[in-house]
Coordinates of N, CA, C and O in Angstrom, one line a residue:
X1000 N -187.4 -34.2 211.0 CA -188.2 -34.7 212.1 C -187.8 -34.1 213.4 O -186.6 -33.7 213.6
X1001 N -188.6 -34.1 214.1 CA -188.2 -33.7 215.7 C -188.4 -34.6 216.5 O -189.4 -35.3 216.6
X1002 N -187.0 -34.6 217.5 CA -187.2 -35.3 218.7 C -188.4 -35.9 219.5 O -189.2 -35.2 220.0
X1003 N -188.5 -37.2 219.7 CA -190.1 -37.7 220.7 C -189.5 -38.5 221.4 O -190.1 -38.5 222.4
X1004 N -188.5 -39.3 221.5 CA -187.9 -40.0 222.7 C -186.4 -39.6 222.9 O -185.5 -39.2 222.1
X1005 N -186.5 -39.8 224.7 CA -185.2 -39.8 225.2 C -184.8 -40.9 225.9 O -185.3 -41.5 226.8
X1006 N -183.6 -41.1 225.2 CA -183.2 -43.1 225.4 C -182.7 -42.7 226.6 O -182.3 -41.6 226.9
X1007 N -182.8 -44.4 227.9 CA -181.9 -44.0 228.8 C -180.7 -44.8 228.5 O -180.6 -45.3 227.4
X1008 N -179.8 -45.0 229.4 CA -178.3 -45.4 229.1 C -178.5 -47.3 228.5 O -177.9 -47.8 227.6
X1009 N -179.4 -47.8 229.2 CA -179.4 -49.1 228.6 C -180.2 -49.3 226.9 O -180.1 -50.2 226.1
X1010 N -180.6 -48.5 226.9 CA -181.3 -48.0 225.1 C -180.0 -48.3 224.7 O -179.6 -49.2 224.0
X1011 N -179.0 -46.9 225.5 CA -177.8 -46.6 224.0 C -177.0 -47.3 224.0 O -176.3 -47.6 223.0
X1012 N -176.7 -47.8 225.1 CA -175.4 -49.1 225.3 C -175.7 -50.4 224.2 O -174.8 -51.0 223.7
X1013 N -177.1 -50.6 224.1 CA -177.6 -51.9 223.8 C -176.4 -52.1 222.7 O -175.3 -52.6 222.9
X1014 N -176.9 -51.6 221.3 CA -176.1 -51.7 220.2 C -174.6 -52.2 220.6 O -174.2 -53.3 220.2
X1015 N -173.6 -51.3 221.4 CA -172.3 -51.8 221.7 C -172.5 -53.4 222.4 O -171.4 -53.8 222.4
X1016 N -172.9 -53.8 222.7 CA -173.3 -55.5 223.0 C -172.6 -56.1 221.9 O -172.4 -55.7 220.8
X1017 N -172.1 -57.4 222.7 CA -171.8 -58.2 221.7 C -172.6 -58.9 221.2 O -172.1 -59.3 220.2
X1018 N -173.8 -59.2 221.5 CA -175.3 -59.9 221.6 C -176.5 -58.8 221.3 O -177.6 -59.2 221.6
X1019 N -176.4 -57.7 220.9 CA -177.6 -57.1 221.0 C -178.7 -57.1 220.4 O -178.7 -57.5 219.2
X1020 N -180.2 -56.4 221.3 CA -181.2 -56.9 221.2 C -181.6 -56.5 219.8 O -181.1 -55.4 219.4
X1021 N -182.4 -57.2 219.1 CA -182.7 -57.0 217.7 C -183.8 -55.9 217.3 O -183.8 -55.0 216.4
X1022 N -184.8 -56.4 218.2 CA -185.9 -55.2 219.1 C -185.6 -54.0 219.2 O -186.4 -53.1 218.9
X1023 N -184.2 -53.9 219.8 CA -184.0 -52.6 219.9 C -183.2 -52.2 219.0 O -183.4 -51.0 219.0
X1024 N -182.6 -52.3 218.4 CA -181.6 -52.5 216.9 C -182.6 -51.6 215.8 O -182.3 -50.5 215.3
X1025 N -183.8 -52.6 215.6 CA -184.6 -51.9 214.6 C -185.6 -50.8 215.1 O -186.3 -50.2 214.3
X1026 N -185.6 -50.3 217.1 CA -186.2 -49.2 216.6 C -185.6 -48.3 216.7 O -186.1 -47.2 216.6
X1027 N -184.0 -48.6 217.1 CA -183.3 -47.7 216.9 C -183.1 -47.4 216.0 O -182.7 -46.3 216.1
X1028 N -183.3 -47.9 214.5 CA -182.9 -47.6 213.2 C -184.3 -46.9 212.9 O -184.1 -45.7 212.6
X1029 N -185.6 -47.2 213.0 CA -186.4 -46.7 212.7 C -186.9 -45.2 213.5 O -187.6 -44.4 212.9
X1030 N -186.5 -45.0 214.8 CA -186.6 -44.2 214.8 C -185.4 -42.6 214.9 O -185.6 -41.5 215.3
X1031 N -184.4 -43.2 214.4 CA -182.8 -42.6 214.4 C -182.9 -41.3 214.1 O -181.9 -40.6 214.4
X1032 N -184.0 -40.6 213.5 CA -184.1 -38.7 213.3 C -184.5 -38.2 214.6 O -184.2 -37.1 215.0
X1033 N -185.5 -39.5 215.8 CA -186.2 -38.5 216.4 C -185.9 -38.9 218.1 O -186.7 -38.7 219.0
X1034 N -184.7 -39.5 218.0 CA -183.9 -39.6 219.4 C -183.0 -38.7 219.5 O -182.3 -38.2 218.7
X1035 N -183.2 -38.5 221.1 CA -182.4 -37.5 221.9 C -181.8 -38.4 223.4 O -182.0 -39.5 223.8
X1036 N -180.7 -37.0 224.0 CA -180.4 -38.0 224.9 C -179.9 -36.7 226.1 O -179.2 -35.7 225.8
X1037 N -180.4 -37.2 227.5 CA -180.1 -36.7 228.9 C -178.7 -36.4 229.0 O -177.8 -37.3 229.0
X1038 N -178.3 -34.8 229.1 CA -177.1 -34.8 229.7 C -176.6 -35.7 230.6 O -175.6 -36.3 230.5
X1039 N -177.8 -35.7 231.8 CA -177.5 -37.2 232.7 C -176.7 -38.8 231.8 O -175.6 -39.3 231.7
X1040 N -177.6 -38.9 231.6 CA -177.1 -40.2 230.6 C -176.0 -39.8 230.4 O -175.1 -40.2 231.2
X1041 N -175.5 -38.9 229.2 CA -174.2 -38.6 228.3 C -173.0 -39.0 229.6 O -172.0 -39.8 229.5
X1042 N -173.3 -38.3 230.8 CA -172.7 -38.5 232.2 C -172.1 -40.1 232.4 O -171.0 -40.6 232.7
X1043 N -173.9 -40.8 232.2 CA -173.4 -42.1 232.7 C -172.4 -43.3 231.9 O -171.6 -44.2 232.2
X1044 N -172.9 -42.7 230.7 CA -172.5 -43.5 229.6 C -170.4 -43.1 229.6 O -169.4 -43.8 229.6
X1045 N -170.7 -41.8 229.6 CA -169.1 -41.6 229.5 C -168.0 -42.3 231.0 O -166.8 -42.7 231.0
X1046 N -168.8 -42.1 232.1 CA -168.2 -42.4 233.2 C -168.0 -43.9 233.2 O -166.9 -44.3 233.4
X1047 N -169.0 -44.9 232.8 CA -168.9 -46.2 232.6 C -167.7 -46.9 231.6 O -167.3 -48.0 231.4
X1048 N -167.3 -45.7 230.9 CA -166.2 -46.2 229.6 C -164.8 -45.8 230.3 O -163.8 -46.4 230.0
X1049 N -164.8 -44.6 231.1 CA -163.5 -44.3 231.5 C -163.6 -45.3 232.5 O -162.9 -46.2 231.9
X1050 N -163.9 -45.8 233.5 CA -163.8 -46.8 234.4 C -162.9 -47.6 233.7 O -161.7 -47.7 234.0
X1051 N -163.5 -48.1 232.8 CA -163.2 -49.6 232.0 C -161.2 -49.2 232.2 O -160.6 -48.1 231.9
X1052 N -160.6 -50.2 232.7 CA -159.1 -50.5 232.6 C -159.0 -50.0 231.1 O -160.0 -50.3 230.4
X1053 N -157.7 -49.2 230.4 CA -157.5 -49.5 229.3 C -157.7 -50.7 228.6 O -157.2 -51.7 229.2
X1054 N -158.3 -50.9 227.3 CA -158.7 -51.7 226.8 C -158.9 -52.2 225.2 O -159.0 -51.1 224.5
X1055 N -159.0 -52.7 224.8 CA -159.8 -52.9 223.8 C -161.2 -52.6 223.8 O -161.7 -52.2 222.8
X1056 N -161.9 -52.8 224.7 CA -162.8 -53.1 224.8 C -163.5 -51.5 225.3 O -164.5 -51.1 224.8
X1057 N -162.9 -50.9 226.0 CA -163.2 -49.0 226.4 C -162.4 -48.7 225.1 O -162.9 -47.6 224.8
X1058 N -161.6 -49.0 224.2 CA -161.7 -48.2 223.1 C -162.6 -48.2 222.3 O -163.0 -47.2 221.8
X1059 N -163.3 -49.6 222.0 CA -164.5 -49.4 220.7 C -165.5 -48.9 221.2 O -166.4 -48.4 220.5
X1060 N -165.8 -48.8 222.8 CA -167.0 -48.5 223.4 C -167.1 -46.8 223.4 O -168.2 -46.2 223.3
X1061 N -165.7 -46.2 223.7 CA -165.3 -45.1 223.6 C -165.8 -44.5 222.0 O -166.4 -43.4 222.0
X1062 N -165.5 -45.1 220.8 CA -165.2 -44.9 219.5 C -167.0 -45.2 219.5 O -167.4 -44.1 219.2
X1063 N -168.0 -46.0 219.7 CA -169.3 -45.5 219.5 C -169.9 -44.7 220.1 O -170.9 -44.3 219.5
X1064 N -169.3 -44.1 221.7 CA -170.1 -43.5 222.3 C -170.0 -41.8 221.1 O -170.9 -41.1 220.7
X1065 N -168.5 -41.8 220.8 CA -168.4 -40.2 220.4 C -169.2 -40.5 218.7 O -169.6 -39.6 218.0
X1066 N -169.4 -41.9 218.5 CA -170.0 -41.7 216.9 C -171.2 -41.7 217.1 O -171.9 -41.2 216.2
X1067 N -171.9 -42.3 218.3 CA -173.5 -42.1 217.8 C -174.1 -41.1 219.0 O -174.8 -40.1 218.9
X1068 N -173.4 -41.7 220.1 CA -174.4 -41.0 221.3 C -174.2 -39.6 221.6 O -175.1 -38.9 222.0
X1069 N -172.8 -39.0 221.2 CA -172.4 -37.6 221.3 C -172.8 -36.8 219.9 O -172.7 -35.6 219.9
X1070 N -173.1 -37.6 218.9 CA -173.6 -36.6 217.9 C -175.6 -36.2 217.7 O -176.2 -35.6 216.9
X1071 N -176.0 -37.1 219.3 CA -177.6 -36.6 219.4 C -177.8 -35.6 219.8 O -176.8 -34.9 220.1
X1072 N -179.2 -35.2 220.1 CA -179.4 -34.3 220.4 C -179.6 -34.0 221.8 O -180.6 -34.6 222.3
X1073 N -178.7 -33.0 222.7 CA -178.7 -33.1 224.3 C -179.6 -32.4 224.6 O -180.0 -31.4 224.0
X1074 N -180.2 -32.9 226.0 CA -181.5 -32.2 227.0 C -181.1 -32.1 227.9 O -180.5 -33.0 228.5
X1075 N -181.3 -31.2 228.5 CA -180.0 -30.4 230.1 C -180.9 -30.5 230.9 O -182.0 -30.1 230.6
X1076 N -180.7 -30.9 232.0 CA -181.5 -30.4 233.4 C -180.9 -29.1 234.1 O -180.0 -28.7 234.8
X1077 N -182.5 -28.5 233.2 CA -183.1 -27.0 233.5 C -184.2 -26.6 234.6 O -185.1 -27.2 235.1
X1078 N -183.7 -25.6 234.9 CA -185.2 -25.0 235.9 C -186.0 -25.6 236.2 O -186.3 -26.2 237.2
X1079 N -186.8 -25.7 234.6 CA -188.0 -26.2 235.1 C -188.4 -27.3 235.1 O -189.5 -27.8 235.5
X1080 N -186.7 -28.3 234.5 CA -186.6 -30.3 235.1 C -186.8 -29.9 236.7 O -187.7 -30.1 237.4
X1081 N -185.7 -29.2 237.0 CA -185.5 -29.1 239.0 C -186.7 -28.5 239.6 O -186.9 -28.6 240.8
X1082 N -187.4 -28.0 238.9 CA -188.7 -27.4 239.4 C -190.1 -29.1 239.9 O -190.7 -29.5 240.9
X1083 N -190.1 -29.4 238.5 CA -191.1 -30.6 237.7 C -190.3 -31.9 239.2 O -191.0 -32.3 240.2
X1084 N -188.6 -32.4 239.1 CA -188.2 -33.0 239.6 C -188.7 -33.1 241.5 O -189.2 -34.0 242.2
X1085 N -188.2 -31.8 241.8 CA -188.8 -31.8 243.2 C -189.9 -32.1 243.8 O -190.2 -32.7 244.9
X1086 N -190.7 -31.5 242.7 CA -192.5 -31.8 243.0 C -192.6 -33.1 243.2 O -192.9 -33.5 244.3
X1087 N -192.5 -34.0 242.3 CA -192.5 -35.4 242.1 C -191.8 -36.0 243.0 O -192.1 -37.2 243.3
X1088 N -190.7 -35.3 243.7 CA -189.4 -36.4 244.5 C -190.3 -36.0 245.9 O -190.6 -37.0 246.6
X1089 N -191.0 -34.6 246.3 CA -191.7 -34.5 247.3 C -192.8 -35.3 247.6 O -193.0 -36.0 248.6
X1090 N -193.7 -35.2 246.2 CA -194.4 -36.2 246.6 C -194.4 -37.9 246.4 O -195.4 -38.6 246.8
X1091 N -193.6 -38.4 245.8 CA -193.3 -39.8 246.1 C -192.6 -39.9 247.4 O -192.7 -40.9 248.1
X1092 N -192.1 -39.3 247.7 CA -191.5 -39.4 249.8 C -192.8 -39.6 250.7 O -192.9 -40.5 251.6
X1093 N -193.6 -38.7 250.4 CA -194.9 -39.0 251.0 C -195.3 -40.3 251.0 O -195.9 -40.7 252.0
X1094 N -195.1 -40.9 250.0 CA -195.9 -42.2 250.3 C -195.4 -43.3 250.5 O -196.0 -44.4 250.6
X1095 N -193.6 -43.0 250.6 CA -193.2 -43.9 251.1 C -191.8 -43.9 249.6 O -190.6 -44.2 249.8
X1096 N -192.3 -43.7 248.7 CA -191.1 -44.2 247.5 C -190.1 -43.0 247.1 O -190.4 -41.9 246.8
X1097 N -188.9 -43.7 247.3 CA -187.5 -42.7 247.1 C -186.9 -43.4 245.6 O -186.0 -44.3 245.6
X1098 N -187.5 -42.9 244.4 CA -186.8 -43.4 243.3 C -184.9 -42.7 242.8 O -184.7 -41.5 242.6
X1099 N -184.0 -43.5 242.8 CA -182.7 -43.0 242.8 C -183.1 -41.2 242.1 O -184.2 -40.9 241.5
X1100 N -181.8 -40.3 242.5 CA -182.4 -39.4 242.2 C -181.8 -39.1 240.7 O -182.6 -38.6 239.9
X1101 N -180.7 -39.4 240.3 CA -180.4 -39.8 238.4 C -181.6 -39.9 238.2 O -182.1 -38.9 237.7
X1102 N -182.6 -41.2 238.5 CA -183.5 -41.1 238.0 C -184.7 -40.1 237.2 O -185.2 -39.9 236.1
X1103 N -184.9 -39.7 238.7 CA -185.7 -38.2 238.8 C -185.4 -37.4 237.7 O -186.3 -37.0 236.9
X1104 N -184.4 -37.1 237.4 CA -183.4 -35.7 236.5 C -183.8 -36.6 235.4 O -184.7 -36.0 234.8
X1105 N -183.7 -37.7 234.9 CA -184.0 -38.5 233.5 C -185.6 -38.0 233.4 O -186.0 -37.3 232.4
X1106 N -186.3 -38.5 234.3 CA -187.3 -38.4 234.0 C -188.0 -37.1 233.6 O -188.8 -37.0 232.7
X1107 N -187.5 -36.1 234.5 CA -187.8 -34.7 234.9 C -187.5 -33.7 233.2 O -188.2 -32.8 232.8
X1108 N -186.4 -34.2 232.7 CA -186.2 -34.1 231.4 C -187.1 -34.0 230.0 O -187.3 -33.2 229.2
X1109 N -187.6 -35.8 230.3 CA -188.0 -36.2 229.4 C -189.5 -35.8 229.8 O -190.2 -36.1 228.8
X1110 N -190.4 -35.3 231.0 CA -191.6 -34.9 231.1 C -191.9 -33.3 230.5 O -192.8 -32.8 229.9
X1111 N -190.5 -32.8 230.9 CA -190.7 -31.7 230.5 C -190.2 -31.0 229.0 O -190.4 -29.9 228.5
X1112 N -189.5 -32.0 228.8 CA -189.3 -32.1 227.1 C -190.5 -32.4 226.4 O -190.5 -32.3 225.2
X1113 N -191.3 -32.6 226.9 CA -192.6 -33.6 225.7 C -192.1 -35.0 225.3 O -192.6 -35.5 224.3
X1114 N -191.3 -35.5 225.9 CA -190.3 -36.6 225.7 C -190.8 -38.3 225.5 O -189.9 -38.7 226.3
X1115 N -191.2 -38.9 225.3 CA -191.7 -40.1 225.7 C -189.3 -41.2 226.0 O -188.4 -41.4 225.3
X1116 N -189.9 -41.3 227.4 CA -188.5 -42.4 227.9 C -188.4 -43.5 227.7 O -189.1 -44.4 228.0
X1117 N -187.5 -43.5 227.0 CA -187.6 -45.2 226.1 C -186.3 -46.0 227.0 O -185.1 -45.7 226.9
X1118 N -186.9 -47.0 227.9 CA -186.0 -47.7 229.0 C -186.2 -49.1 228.9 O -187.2 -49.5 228.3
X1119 N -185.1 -50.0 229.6 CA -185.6 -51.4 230.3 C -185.6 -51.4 231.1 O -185.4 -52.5 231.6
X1120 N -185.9 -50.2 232.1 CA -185.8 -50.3 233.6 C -187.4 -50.0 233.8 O -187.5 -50.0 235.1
X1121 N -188.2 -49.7 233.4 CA -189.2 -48.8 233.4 C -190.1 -49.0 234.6 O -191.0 -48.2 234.6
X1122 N -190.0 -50.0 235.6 CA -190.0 -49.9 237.2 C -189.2 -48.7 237.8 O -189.7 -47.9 238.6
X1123 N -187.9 -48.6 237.3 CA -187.7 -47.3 237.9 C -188.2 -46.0 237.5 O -187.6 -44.9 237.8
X1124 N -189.2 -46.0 236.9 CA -189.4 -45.0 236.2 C -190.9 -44.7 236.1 O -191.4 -43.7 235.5
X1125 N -191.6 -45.8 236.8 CA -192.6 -46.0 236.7 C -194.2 -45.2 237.6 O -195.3 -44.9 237.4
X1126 N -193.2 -45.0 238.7 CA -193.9 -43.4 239.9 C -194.0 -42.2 239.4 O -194.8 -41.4 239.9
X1127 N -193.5 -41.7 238.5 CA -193.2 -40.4 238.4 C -195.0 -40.3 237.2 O -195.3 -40.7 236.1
X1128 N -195.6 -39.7 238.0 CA -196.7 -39.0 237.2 C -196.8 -38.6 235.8 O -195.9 -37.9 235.5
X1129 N -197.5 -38.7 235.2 CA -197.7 -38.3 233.9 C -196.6 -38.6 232.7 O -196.7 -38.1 231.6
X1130 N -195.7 -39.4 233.1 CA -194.7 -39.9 232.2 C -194.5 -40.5 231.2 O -194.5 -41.7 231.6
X1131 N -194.4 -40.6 230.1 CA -194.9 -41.9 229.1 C -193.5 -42.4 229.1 O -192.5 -41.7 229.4
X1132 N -193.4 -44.0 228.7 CA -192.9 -44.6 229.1 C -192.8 -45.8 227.8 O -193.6 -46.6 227.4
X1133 N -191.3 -45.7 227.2 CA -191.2 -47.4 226.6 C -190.5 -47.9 226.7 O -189.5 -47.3 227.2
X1134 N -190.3 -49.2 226.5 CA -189.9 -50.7 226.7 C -189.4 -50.9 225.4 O -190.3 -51.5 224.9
X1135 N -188.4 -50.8 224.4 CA -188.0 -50.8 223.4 C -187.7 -52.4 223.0 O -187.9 -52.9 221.9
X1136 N -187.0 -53.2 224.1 CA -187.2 -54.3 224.4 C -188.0 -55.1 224.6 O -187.7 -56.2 225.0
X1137 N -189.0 -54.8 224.3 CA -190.5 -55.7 224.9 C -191.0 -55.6 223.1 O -191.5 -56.7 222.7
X1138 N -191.0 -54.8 222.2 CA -191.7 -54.9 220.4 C -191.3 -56.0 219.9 O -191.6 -56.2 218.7

């Protein structure tokens, strides 16, 4: 199977929950051949675990990130994300909206991947032109 969605960091974190969403559990399972994930992300996800004080808790987080999230498949922000990104960050300034710029690179990724973004933020993500967009949490 090939790649159609690129999870953002609250996708991949979900599962590490002590509580996690069930919604997202099963389409994570269901869709597990054809997820990928933002160098960005890999960034946030890793930076949020070293923070963590030594722990119990940054160890098992640590021990899922390298078993699930580091063995997907990575999407780099390339050329033509920074190309796709600018256009979009230019013209959302125009009209007033500055979406964080992480953002932009997530999105910029996954438009130019053929990507559909599978988020719970999907307000932040929701300006950027021609984007598809899911809510993995909302099924």
């Amino acid at each position: 199977m090939t790649v159609q969605f690129l999870l953002d960091s609250n996708i991949l974190s979900e599962p590490s929950r002590p509580s996690p969403n069930e919604a997202v559990l099963s389409k994570l399972e269901q869709h597990q051949f054809e997820i990928g994930v933002a160098s960005i992300v890999v960034h946030e996800l890793l930076y949020g675990c070293w923070r963590l004080a030594p722990s119990k808790r940054q160890d098992v987080l640590w021990q899922y990130i390298q078993e699930s999230v580091l063995s997907l498949p990575v999407f780099d922000y390339d050329r033509e994300a920074a190309r796709w990104h600018a256009r979009e960050r230019a013209r959302l300034s125009k009209v007033g909206r500055t979406p964080a710029f992480v953002d932009g690179q997530i999105a910029s990724i996954a438009f130019c991947n053929h990507l559909v973004l599978v988020t719970n933020n999907v307000s932040d993500f929701q300006d950027f032109e021609g984007l598809t967009i899911e809510n993995w949490f909302e099924f």
